[in-house]
Amino acid sequence: MRRPDESAAPMSPSEQARAAGKVVLAPLLSGCIESSVSNRAEAQRFYGIDKLTAVEAKLGANPVARALGPGFAANASRNFIMASSSFVVTPVLYQRLYPQEKKDAQSLFWFGLGVNIFAGNAIAITQQALWGRALDYGAVNGGRSINYSAVLREGLKAEGVG
């Protein structure tokens, strides 16, 4: 993870935009793909199979919504944050900010661990809490659509903040 080659030709604005798009798109797709595989199973474990079936039946969920499971947006945002922390933020910060003369495999390990635990997880845990509150919200009266702004308002109110 050496510094970028300073002698390389500067990138054009369109090349910079393309590179930035890839930097955002890669963890976004990663988070969505992981959540599309796991969120329904996590919702089944949260509610129980019978309660999830009842909530989905009351909502009349379409096949895509049923496949993804309730609370998909919060779950995918958590996975996006963790993928960004691991595969974008850590390498970029290490490459650009860590002292060149101290870079080695061990320093990369500890730097990455610190960034992922103290930054990535600290942010992602908020999305995990949002996911749980969203599932609680969605189960009220046997099932209702999740309104994330209402989930946030109710959560802040319950914690005495809002």
PDB file of N, CA, C and O in Angstrom, residues 22-63:
ATOM      1  N   LYS A  22     -17.233   4.074  -8.986  1.00  0.00           N
ATOM      2  CA  LYS A  22     -16.853   2.696  -8.671  1.00  0.00           C
ATOM      3  C   LYS A  22     -16.611   2.516  -7.178  1.00  0.00           C
ATOM      4  O   LYS A  22     -16.972   1.483  -6.606  1.00  0.00           O
ATOM      5  N   VAL A  23     -16.002   3.527  -6.555  1.00  0.00           N
ATOM      6  CA  VAL A  23     -15.701   3.456  -5.125  1.00  0.00           C
ATOM      7  C   VAL A  23     -16.993   3.387  -4.301  1.00  0.00           C
ATOM      8  O   VAL A  23     -17.039   2.732  -3.271  1.00  0.00           O
ATOM      9  N   VAL A  24     -18.045   4.035  -4.771  1.00  0.00           N
ATOM     10  CA  VAL A  24     -19.331   3.993  -4.075  1.00  0.00           C
ATOM     11  C   VAL A  24     -20.134   2.765  -4.491  1.00  0.00           C
ATOM     12  O   VAL A  24     -20.743   2.093  -3.656  1.00  0.00           O
ATOM     13  N   LEU A  25     -20.126   2.460  -5.773  1.00  0.00           N
ATOM     14  CA  LEU A  25     -20.948   1.375  -6.292  1.00  0.00           C
ATOM     15  C   LEU A  25     -20.522  -0.002  -5.785  1.00  0.00           C
ATOM     16  O   LEU A  25     -21.375  -0.841  -5.482  1.00  0.00           O
ATOM     17  N   ALA A  26     -19.226  -0.234  -5.667  1.00  0.00           N
ATOM     18  CA  ALA A  26     -18.752  -1.562  -5.230  1.00  0.00           C
ATOM     19  C   ALA A  26     -19.282  -1.932  -3.843  1.00  0.00           C
ATOM     20  O   ALA A  26     -19.890  -3.000  -3.676  1.00  0.00           O
ATOM     21  N   PRO A  27     -19.107  -1.093  -2.809  1.00  0.00           N
ATOM     22  CA  PRO A  27     -19.667  -1.484  -1.506  1.00  0.00           C
ATOM     23  C   PRO A  27     -21.189  -1.443  -1.472  1.00  0.00           C
ATOM     24  O   PRO A  27     -21.816  -2.208  -0.735  1.00  0.00           O
ATOM     25  N   LEU A  28     -21.804  -0.581  -2.303  1.00  0.00           N
ATOM     26  CA  LEU A  28     -23.262  -0.541  -2.358  1.00  0.00           C
ATOM     27  C   LEU A  28     -23.807  -1.869  -2.891  1.00  0.00           C
ATOM     28  O   LEU A  28     -24.710  -2.466  -2.298  1.00  0.00           O
ATOM     29  N   LEU A  29     -23.246  -2.330  -3.992  1.00  0.00           N
ATOM     30  CA  LEU A  29     -23.674  -3.624  -4.540  1.00  0.00           C
ATOM     31  C   LEU A  29     -23.369  -4.759  -3.578  1.00  0.00           C
ATOM     32  O   LEU A  29     -24.177  -5.662  -3.386  1.00  0.00           O
ATOM     33  N   SER A  30     -22.201  -4.707  -2.964  1.00  0.00           N
ATOM     34  CA  SER A  30     -21.829  -5.733  -1.996  1.00  0.00           C
ATOM     35  C   SER A  30     -22.840  -5.792  -0.854  1.00  0.00           C
ATOM     36  O   SER A  30     -23.302  -6.871  -0.468  1.00  0.00           O
ATOM     37  N   GLY A  31     -23.184  -4.624  -0.302  1.00  0.00           N
ATOM     38  CA  GLY A  31     -24.147  -4.574   0.798  1.00  0.00           C
ATOM     39  C   GLY A  31     -25.516  -5.071   0.395  1.00  0.00           C
ATOM     40  O   GLY A  31     -26.170  -5.808   1.135  1.00  0.00           O
ATOM     41  N   CYS A  32     -25.961  -4.689  -0.803  1.00  0.00           N
ATOM     42  CA  CYS A  32     -27.288  -5.122  -1.279  1.00  0.00           C
ATOM     43  C   CYS A  32     -27.324  -6.616  -1.577  1.00  0.00           C
ATOM     44  O   CYS A  32     -28.300  -7.290  -1.254  1.00  0.00           O
ATOM     45  N   ILE A  33     -26.268  -7.127  -2.190  1.00  0.00           N
ATOM     46  CA  ILE A  33     -26.229  -8.558  -2.492  1.00  0.00           C
ATOM     47  C   ILE A  33     -26.212  -9.376  -1.204  1.00  0.00           C
ATOM     48  O   ILE A  33     -26.964 -10.340  -1.054  1.00  0.00           O
ATOM     49  N   GLU A  34     -25.365  -8.977  -0.259  1.00  0.00           N
ATOM     50  CA  GLU A  34     -25.302  -9.716   1.016  1.00  0.00           C
ATOM     51  C   GLU A  34     -26.653  -9.667   1.720  1.00  0.00           C
ATOM     52  O   GLU A  34     -27.134 -10.672   2.229  1.00  0.00           O
ATOM     53  N   SER A  35     -27.285  -8.498   1.724  1.00  0.00           N
ATOM     54  CA  SER A  35     -28.582  -8.366   2.401  1.00  0.00           C
ATOM     55  C   SER A  35     -29.679  -9.133   1.679  1.00  0.00           C
ATOM     56  O   SER A  35     -30.591  -9.660   2.323  1.00  0.00           O
ATOM     57  N   SER A  36     -29.604  -9.197   0.353  1.00  0.00           N
ATOM     58  CA  SER A  36     -30.631  -9.948  -0.371  1.00  0.00           C
ATOM     59  C   SER A  36     -30.553 -11.433  -0.046  1.00  0.00           C
ATOM     60  O   SER A  36     -31.556 -12.136  -0.116  1.00  0.00           O
ATOM     61  N   VAL A  37     -29.380 -11.897   0.338  1.00  0.00           N
ATOM     62  CA  VAL A  37     -29.206 -13.295   0.704  1.00  0.00           C
ATOM     63  C   VAL A  37     -29.592 -13.537   2.169  1.00  0.00           C
ATOM     64  O   VAL A  37     -30.219 -14.531   2.499  1.00  0.00           O
ATOM     65  N   SER A  38     -29.254 -12.589   3.045  1.00  0.00           N
ATOM     66  CA  SER A  38     -29.374 -12.863   4.480  1.00  0.00           C
ATOM     67  C   SER A  38     -30.561 -12.222   5.187  1.00  0.00           C
ATOM     68  O   SER A  38     -30.997 -12.719   6.220  1.00  0.00           O
ATOM     69  N   ASN A  39     -31.095 -11.114   4.674  1.00  0.00           N
ATOM     70  CA  ASN A  39     -32.073 -10.356   5.451  1.00  0.00           C
ATOM     71  C   ASN A  39     -33.329 -11.154   5.773  1.00  0.00           C
ATOM     72  O   ASN A  39     -33.839 -11.086   6.884  1.00  0.00           O
ATOM     73  N   ARG A  40     -33.850 -11.898   4.821  1.00  0.00           N
ATOM     74  CA  ARG A  40     -35.070 -12.675   5.086  1.00  0.00           C
ATOM     75  C   ARG A  40     -34.833 -13.684   6.207  1.00  0.00           C
ATOM     76  O   ARG A  40     -35.665 -13.838   7.101  1.00  0.00           O
ATOM     77  N   ALA A  41     -33.693 -14.347   6.171  1.00  0.00           N
ATOM     78  CA  ALA A  41     -33.380 -15.314   7.239  1.00  0.00           C
ATOM     79  C   ALA A  41     -33.240 -14.601   8.586  1.00  0.00           C
ATOM     80  O   ALA A  41     -33.704 -15.108   9.617  1.00  0.00           O
ATOM     81  N   GLU A  42     -32.626 -13.421   8.580  1.00  0.00           N
ATOM     82  CA  GLU A  42     -32.499 -12.665   9.826  1.00  0.00           C
ATOM     83  C   GLU A  42     -33.870 -12.223  10.333  1.00  0.00           C
ATOM     84  O   GLU A  42     -34.127 -12.242  11.540  1.00  0.00           O
ATOM     85  N   ALA A  43     -34.753 -11.830   9.422  1.00  0.00           N
ATOM     86  CA  ALA A  43     -36.113 -11.434   9.824  1.00  0.00           C
ATOM     87  C   ALA A  43     -36.882 -12.638  10.375  1.00  0.00           C
ATOM     88  O   ALA A  43     -37.623 -12.513  11.351  1.00  0.00           O
ATOM     89  N   GLN A  44     -36.693 -13.814   9.776  1.00  0.00           N
ATOM     90  CA  GLN A  44     -37.335 -15.026  10.302  1.00  0.00           C
ATOM     91  C   GLN A  44     -36.849 -15.316  11.714  1.00  0.00           C
ATOM     92  O   GLN A  44     -37.638 -15.687  12.585  1.00  0.00           O
ATOM     93  N   ARG A  45     -35.554 -15.150  11.937  1.00  0.00           N
ATOM     94  CA  ARG A  45     -35.013 -15.399  13.270  1.00  0.00           C
ATOM     95  C   ARG A  45     -35.529 -14.352  14.260  1.00  0.00           C
ATOM     96  O   ARG A  45     -35.816 -14.652  15.410  1.00  0.00           O
ATOM     97  N   PHE A  46     -35.671 -13.108  13.809  1.00  0.00           N
ATOM     98  CA  PHE A  46     -36.153 -12.024  14.672  1.00  0.00           C
ATOM     99  C   PHE A  46     -37.609 -12.246  15.074  1.00  0.00           C
ATOM    100  O   PHE A  46     -37.947 -12.179  16.243  1.00  0.00           O
ATOM    101  N   TYR A  47     -38.472 -12.485  14.071  1.00  0.00           N
ATOM    102  CA  TYR A  47     -39.912 -12.629  14.320  1.00  0.00           C
ATOM    103  C   TYR A  47     -40.303 -14.047  14.712  1.00  0.00           C
ATOM    104  O   TYR A  47     -41.244 -14.242  15.472  1.00  0.00           O
ATOM    105  N   GLY A  48     -39.649 -15.023  14.119  1.00  0.00           N
ATOM    106  CA  GLY A  48     -40.133 -16.396  14.114  1.00  0.00           C
ATOM    107  C   GLY A  48     -40.848 -16.602  12.786  1.00  0.00           C
ATOM    108  O   GLY A  48     -41.420 -15.661  12.222  1.00  0.00           O
ATOM    109  N   ILE A  49     -40.814 -17.819  12.271  1.00  0.00           N
ATOM    110  CA  ILE A  49     -41.348 -18.085  10.936  1.00  0.00           C
ATOM    111  C   ILE A  49     -42.841 -17.774  10.851  1.00  0.00           C
ATOM    112  O   ILE A  49     -43.306 -17.149   9.891  1.00  0.00           O
ATOM    113  N   ASP A  50     -43.611 -18.178  11.858  1.00  0.00           N
ATOM    114  CA  ASP A  50     -45.064 -17.965  11.810  1.00  0.00           C
ATOM    115  C   ASP A  50     -45.418 -16.483  11.834  1.00  0.00           C
ATOM    116  O   ASP A  50     -46.286 -16.034  11.081  1.00  0.00           O
ATOM    117  N   LYS A  51     -44.754 -15.705  12.698  1.00  0.00           N
ATOM    118  CA  LYS A  51     -45.062 -14.274  12.786  1.00  0.00           C
ATOM    119  C   LYS A  51     -44.648 -13.555  11.503  1.00  0.00           C
ATOM    120  O   LYS A  51     -45.376 -12.677  11.021  1.00  0.00           O
ATOM    121  N   LEU A  52     -43.500 -13.903  10.925  1.00  0.00           N
ATOM    122  CA  LEU A  52     -43.081 -13.282   9.669  1.00  0.00           C
ATOM    123  C   LEU A  52     -44.102 -13.578   8.566  1.00  0.00           C
ATOM    124  O   LEU A  52     -44.482 -12.687   7.811  1.00  0.00           O
ATOM    125  N   THR A  53     -44.569 -14.804   8.507  1.00  0.00           N
ATOM    126  CA  THR A  53     -45.563 -15.184   7.509  1.00  0.00           C
ATOM    127  C   THR A  53     -46.840 -14.367   7.690  1.00  0.00           C
ATOM    128  O   THR A  53     -47.423 -13.874   6.715  1.00  0.00           O
ATOM    129  N   ALA A  54     -47.260 -14.172   8.937  1.00  0.00           N
ATOM    130  CA  ALA A  54     -48.473 -13.397   9.218  1.00  0.00           C
ATOM    131  C   ALA A  54     -48.294 -11.924   8.848  1.00  0.00           C
ATOM    132  O   ALA A  54     -49.191 -11.315   8.252  1.00  0.00           O
ATOM    133  N   VAL A  55     -47.148 -11.347   9.163  1.00  0.00           N
ATOM    134  CA  VAL A  55     -46.875  -9.944   8.837  1.00  0.00           C
ATOM    135  C   VAL A  55     -46.877  -9.766   7.320  1.00  0.00           C
ATOM    136  O   VAL A  55     -47.494  -8.836   6.786  1.00  0.00           O
ATOM    137  N   GLU A  56     -46.202 -10.660   6.615  1.00  0.00           N
ATOM    138  CA  GLU A  56     -46.148 -10.560   5.152  1.00  0.00           C
ATOM    139  C   GLU A  56     -47.530 -10.739   4.531  1.00  0.00           C
ATOM    140  O   GLU A  56     -47.871 -10.053   3.565  1.00  0.00           O
ATOM    141  N   ALA A  57     -48.322 -11.628   5.081  1.00  0.00           N
ATOM    142  CA  ALA A  57     -49.668 -11.846   4.551  1.00  0.00           C
ATOM    143  C   ALA A  57     -50.522 -10.594   4.725  1.00  0.00           C
ATOM    144  O   ALA A  57     -51.252 -10.204   3.815  1.00  0.00           O
ATOM    145  N   LYS A  58     -50.430  -9.943   5.881  1.00  0.00           N
ATOM    146  CA  LYS A  58     -51.213  -8.730   6.121  1.00  0.00           C
ATOM    147  C   LYS A  58     -50.772  -7.601   5.197  1.00  0.00           C
ATOM    148  O   LYS A  58     -51.587  -6.817   4.738  1.00  0.00           O
ATOM    149  N   LEU A  59     -49.483  -7.529   4.932  1.00  0.00           N
ATOM    150  CA  LEU A  59     -48.971  -6.469   4.055  1.00  0.00           C
ATOM    151  C   LEU A  59     -49.234  -6.763   2.584  1.00  0.00           C
ATOM    152  O   LEU A  59     -49.169  -5.848   1.758  1.00  0.00           O
ATOM    153  N   GLY A  60     -49.501  -8.009   2.246  1.00  0.00           N
ATOM    154  CA  GLY A  60     -49.677  -8.371   0.846  1.00  0.00           C
ATOM    155  C   GLY A  60     -48.400  -8.122   0.060  1.00  0.00           C
ATOM    156  O   GLY A  60     -48.433  -7.589  -1.044  1.00  0.00           O
ATOM    157  N   ALA A  61     -47.284  -8.489   0.651  1.00  0.00           N
ATOM    158  CA  ALA A  61     -45.976  -8.223   0.052  1.00  0.00           C
ATOM    159  C   ALA A  61     -45.848  -8.886  -1.313  1.00  0.00           C
ATOM    160  O   ALA A  61     -46.243 -10.028  -1.502  1.00  0.00           O
ATOM    161  N   ASN A  62     -45.277  -8.141  -2.272  1.00  0.00           N
ATOM    162  CA  ASN A  62     -45.034  -8.705  -3.598  1.00  0.00           C
ATOM    163  C   ASN A  62     -43.863  -9.692  -3.516  1.00  0.00           C
ATOM    164  O   ASN A  62     -43.161  -9.750  -2.513  1.00  0.00           O
ATOM    165  N   PRO A  63     -43.648 -10.491  -4.558  1.00  0.00           N
ATOM    166  CA  PRO A  63     -42.592 -11.514  -4.500  1.00  0.00           C
ATOM    167  C   PRO A  63     -41.194 -10.963  -4.212  1.00  0.00           C
ATOM    168  O   PRO A  63     -40.419 -11.586  -3.489  1.00  0.00           O
TER     169      PRO A  63
END
